[in-house]
mmCIF file of C-alpha atoms in Angstrom:
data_model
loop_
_atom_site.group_PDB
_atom_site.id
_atom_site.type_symbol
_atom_site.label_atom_id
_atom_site.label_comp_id
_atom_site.label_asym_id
_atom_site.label_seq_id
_atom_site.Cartn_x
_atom_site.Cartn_y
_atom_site.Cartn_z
ATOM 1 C CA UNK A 700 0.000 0.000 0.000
ATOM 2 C CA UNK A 701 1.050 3.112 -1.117
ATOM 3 C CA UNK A 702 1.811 6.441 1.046
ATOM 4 C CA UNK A 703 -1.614 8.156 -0.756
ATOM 5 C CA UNK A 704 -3.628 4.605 -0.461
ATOM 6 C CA UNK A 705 -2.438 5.111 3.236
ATOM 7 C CA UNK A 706 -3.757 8.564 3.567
ATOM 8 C CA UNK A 707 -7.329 8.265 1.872
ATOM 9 C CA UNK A 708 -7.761 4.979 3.780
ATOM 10 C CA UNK A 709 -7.593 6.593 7.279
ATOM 11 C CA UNK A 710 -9.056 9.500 6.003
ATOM 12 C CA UNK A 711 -12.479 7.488 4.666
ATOM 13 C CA UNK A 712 -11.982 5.172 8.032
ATOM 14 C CA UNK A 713 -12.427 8.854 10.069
ATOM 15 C CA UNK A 714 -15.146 9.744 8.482
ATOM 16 C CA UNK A 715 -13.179 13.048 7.001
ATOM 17 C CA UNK A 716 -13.953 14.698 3.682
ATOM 18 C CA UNK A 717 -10.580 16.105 1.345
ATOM 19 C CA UNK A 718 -11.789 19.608 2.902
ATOM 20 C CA UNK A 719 -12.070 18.823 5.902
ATOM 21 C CA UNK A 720 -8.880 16.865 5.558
ATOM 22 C CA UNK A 721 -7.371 19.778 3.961
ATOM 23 C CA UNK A 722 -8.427 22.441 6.817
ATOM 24 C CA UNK A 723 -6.698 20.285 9.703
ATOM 25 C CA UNK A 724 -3.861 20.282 7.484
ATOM 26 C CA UNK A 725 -3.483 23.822 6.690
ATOM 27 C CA UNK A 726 -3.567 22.728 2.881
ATOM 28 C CA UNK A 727 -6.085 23.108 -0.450
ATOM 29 C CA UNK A 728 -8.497 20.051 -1.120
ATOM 30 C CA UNK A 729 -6.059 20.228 -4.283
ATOM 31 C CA UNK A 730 -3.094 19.346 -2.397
ATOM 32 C CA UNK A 731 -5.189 16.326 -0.685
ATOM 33 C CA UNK A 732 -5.875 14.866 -3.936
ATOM 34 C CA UNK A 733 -2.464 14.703 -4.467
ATOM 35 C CA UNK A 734 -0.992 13.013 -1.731
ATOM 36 C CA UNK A 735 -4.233 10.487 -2.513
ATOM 37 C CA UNK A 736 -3.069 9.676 -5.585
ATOM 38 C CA UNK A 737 0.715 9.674 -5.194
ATOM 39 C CA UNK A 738 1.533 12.893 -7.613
ATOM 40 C CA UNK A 739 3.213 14.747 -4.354
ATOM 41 C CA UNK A 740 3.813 13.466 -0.713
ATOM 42 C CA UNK A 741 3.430 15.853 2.293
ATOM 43 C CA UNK A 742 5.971 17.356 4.035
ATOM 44 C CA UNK A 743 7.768 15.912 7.356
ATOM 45 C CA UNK A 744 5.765 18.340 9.152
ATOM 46 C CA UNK A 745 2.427 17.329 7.523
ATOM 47 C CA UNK A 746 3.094 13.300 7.905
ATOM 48 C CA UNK A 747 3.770 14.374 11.903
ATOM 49 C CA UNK A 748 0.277 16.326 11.900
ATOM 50 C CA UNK A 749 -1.550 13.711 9.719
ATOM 51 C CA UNK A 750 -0.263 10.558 12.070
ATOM 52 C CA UNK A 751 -1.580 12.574 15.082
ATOM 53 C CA UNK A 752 -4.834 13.090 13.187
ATOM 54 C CA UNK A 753 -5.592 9.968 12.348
ATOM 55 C CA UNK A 754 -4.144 8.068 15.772
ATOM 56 C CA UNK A 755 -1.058 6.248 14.251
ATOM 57 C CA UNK A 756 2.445 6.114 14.221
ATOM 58 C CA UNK A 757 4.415 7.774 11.889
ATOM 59 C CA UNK A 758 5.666 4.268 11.050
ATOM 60 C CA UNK A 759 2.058 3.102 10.891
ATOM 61 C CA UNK A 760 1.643 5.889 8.260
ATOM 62 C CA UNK A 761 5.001 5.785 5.693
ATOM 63 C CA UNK A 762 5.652 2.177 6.385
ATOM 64 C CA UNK A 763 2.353 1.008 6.031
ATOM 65 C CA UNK A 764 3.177 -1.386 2.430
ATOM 66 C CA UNK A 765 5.664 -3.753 4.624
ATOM 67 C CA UNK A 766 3.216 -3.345 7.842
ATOM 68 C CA UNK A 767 0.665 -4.710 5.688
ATOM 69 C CA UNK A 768 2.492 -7.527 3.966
ATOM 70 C CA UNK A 769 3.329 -8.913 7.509
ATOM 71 C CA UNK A 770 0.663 -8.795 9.202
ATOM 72 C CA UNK A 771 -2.928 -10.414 9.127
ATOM 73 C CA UNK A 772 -5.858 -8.929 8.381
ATOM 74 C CA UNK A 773 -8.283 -9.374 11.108
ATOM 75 C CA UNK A 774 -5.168 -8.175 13.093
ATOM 76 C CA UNK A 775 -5.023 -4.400 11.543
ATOM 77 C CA UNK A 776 -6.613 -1.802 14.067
ATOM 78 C CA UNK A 777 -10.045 -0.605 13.615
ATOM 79 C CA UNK A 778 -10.455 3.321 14.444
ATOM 80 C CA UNK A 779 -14.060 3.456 14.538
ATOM 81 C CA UNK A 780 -14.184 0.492 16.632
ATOM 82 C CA UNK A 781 -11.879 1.906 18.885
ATOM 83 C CA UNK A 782 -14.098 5.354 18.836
ATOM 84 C CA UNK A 783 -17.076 3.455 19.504
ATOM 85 C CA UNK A 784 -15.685 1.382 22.476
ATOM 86 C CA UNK A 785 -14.018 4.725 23.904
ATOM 87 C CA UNK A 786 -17.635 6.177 23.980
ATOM 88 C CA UNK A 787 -18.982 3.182 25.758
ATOM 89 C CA UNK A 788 -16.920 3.064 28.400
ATOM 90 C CA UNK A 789 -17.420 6.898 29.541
ATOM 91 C CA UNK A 790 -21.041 6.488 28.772
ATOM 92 C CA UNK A 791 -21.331 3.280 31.090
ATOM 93 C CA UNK A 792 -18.532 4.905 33.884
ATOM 94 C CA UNK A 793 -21.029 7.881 34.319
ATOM 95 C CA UNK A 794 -23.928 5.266 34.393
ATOM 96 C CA UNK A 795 -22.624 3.404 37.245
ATOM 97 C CA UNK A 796 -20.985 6.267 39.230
ATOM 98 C CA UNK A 797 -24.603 7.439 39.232
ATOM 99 C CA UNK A 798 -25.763 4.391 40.245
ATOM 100 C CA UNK A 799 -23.518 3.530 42.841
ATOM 101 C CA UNK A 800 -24.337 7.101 44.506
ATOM 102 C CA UNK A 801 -28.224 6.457 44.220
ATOM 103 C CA UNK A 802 -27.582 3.200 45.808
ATOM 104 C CA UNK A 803 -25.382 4.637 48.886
ATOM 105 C CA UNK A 804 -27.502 7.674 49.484
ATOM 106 C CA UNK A 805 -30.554 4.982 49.523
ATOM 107 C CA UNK A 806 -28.721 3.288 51.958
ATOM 108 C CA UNK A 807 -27.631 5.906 54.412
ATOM 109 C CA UNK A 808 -31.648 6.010 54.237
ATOM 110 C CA UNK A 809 -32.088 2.366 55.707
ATOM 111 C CA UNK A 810 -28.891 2.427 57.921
ATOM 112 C CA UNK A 811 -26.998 0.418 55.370
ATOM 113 C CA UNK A 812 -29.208 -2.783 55.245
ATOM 114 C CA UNK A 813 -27.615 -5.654 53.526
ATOM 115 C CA UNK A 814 -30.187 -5.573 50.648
ATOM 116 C CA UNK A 815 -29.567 -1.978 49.889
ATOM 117 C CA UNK A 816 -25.605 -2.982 50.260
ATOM 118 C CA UNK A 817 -25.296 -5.774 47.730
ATOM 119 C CA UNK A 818 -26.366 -3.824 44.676
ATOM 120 C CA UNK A 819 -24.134 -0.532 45.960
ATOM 121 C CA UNK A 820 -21.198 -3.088 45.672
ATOM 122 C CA UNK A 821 -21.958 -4.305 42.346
ATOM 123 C CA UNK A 822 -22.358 -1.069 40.429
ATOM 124 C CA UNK A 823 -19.067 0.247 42.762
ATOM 125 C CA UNK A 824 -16.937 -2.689 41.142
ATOM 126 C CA UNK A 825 -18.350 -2.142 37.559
ATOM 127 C CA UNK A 826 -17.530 1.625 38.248
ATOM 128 C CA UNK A 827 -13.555 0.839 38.870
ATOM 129 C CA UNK A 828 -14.092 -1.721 36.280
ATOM 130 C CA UNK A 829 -14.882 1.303 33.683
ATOM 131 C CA UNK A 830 -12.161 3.363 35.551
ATOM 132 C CA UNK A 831 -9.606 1.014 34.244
ATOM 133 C CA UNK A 832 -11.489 0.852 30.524
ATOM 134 C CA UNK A 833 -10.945 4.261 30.349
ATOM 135 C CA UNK A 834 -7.704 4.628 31.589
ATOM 136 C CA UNK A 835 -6.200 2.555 29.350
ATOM 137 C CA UNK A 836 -7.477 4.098 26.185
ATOM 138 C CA UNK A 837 -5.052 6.359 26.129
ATOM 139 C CA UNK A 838 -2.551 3.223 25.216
ATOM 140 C CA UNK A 839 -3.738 4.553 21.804
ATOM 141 C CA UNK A 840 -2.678 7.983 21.941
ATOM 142 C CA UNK A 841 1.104 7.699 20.266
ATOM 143 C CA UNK A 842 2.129 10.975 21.206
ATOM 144 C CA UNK A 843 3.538 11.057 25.043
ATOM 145 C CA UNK A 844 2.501 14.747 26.232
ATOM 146 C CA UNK A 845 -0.398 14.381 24.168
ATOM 147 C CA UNK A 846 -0.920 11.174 26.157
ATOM 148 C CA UNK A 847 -0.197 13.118 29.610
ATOM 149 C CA UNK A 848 -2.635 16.065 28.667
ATOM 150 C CA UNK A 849 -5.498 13.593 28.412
ATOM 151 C CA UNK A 850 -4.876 11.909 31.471
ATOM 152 C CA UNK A 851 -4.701 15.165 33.520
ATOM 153 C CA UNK A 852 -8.267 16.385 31.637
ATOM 154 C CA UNK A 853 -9.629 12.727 32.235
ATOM 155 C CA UNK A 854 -8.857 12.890 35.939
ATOM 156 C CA UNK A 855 -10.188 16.421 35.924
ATOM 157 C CA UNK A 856 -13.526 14.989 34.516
ATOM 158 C CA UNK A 857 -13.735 12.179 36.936
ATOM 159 C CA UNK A 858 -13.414 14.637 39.875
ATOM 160 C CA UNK A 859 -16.441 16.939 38.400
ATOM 161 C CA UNK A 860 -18.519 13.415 38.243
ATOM 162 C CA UNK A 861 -17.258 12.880 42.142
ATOM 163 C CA UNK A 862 -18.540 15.820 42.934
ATOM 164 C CA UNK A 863 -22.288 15.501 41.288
ATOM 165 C CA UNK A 864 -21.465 11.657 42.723
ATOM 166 C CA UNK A 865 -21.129 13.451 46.278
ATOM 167 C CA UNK A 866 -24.293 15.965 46.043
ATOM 168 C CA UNK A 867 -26.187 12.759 44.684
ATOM 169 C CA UNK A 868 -25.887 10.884 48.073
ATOM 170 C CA UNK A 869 -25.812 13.589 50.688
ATOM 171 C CA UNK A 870 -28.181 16.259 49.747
ATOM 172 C CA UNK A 871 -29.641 13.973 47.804
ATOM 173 C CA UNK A 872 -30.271 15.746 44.474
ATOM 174 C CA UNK A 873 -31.589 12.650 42.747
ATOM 175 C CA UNK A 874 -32.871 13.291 39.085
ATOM 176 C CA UNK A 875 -31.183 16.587 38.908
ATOM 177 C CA UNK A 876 -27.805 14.655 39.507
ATOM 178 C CA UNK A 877 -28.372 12.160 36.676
ATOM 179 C CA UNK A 878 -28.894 14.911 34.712
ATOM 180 C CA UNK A 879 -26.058 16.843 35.377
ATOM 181 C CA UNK A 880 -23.778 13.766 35.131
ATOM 182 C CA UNK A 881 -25.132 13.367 31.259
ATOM 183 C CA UNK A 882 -24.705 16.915 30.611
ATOM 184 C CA UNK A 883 -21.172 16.411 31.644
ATOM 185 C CA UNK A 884 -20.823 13.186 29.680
ATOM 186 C CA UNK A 885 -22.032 15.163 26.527
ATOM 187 C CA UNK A 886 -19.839 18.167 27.024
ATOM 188 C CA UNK A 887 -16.840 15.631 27.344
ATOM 189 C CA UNK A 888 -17.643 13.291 24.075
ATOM 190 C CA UNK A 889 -18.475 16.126 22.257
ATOM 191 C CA UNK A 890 -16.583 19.258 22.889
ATOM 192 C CA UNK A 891 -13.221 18.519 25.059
ATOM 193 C CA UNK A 892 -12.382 15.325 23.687
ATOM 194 C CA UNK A 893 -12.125 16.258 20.141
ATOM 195 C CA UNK A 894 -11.035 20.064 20.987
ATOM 196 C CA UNK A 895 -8.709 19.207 23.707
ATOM 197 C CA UNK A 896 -7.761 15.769 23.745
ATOM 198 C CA UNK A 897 -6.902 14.579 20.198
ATOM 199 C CA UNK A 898 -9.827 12.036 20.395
ATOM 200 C CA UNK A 899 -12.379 12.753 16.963
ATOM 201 C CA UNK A 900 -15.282 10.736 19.171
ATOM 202 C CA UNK A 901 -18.067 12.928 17.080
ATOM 203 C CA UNK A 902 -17.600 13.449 13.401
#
């Protein structure tokens, strides 16, 4: 596989038009359809930017033709998989933190009966369970400050949903809590993970 095959794959697997391509680049569409179909190659500088875009090595990207000769097919990463399964495990960690703070405010309620308890538990371990999902997507993130940045954001985001977590169980805000929590979810999938944190999870 060529360098150009390289480039429009990813770009079709993203979901990314030539302009839209083109503005992250800094570039015409013209230039695009170029690189596509091998009559120019970007510049060092553009490869860097276009790896980071699509969330591969620079290897991945210019040595793609002896990548792909070696390797097996089911074995070649998916990145809309990869999206999709990021989403899921935010949407389901907000899910369960709520759940696991409806459960313990019930609780303090009953004086922490043993029915009331078991379920708590449950969606407590499937909340660390998504903790760890989510921690190690950013495995995928090639770049190492890149890679840092998120981490510090996602940690920032966890401690917001702590806090709706903690006005869930002791004032007890109930409905207004779940609510915030998906407001929060939305504002992280949508606006500071692509913005902020190199992650295209919305097209």
């Amino acid at each position: 596989m060529t360098l150009g095959e390289t480039i429009k794959e990813q770009r079709t697997a993203h979901g990314l038009s030539q302009e839209t391509l083109a503005e992250a680049m800094g570039v015409s569409r013209q230039a695009v359809t170029k690189w596509e179909a091998g009559q120019s190659a970007p510049s060092s500088e553009k490869l860097i930017a276009l790896a980071k875009l699509f969330h591969i090595s620079l290897d991945e990207l210019i040595g793609n033709e002896t990548a792909s000769s070696q390797a097996p097919q089911g074995k070649k990463p998916n990145p809309i998989l990869r999206t999709n399964l990021t989403r899921i495990a935010i949407t389901l960690h907000a899910a369960f933190g709520y759940a696991t703070a409806r459960h313990l405010w019930m609780a303090r309620r009953v004086f922490y009966r043993s029915d009331i308890m078991a379920p708590t538990v449950f969606s407590g371990v499937c909340l660390v369970l998504c903790s760890i999902w989510m921690a190690s997507n950013h495995r995928f993130e090639p770049d190492m400050q890149q890679r840092k940045k998120n981490t510090k954001i996602e940690l920032l985001y966890c401690l917001v949903q702590l806090g709706i977590a903690y006005l869930i169980i002791y004032p007890g805000i109930g409905l207004i809590g779940a609510i915030l929590m998906m407001v929060t979810v939305f504002v992280y999938i949508v606006t500071i993970n692509p913005k902020y944190m190199n992650r295209k999870l919305t097209k």
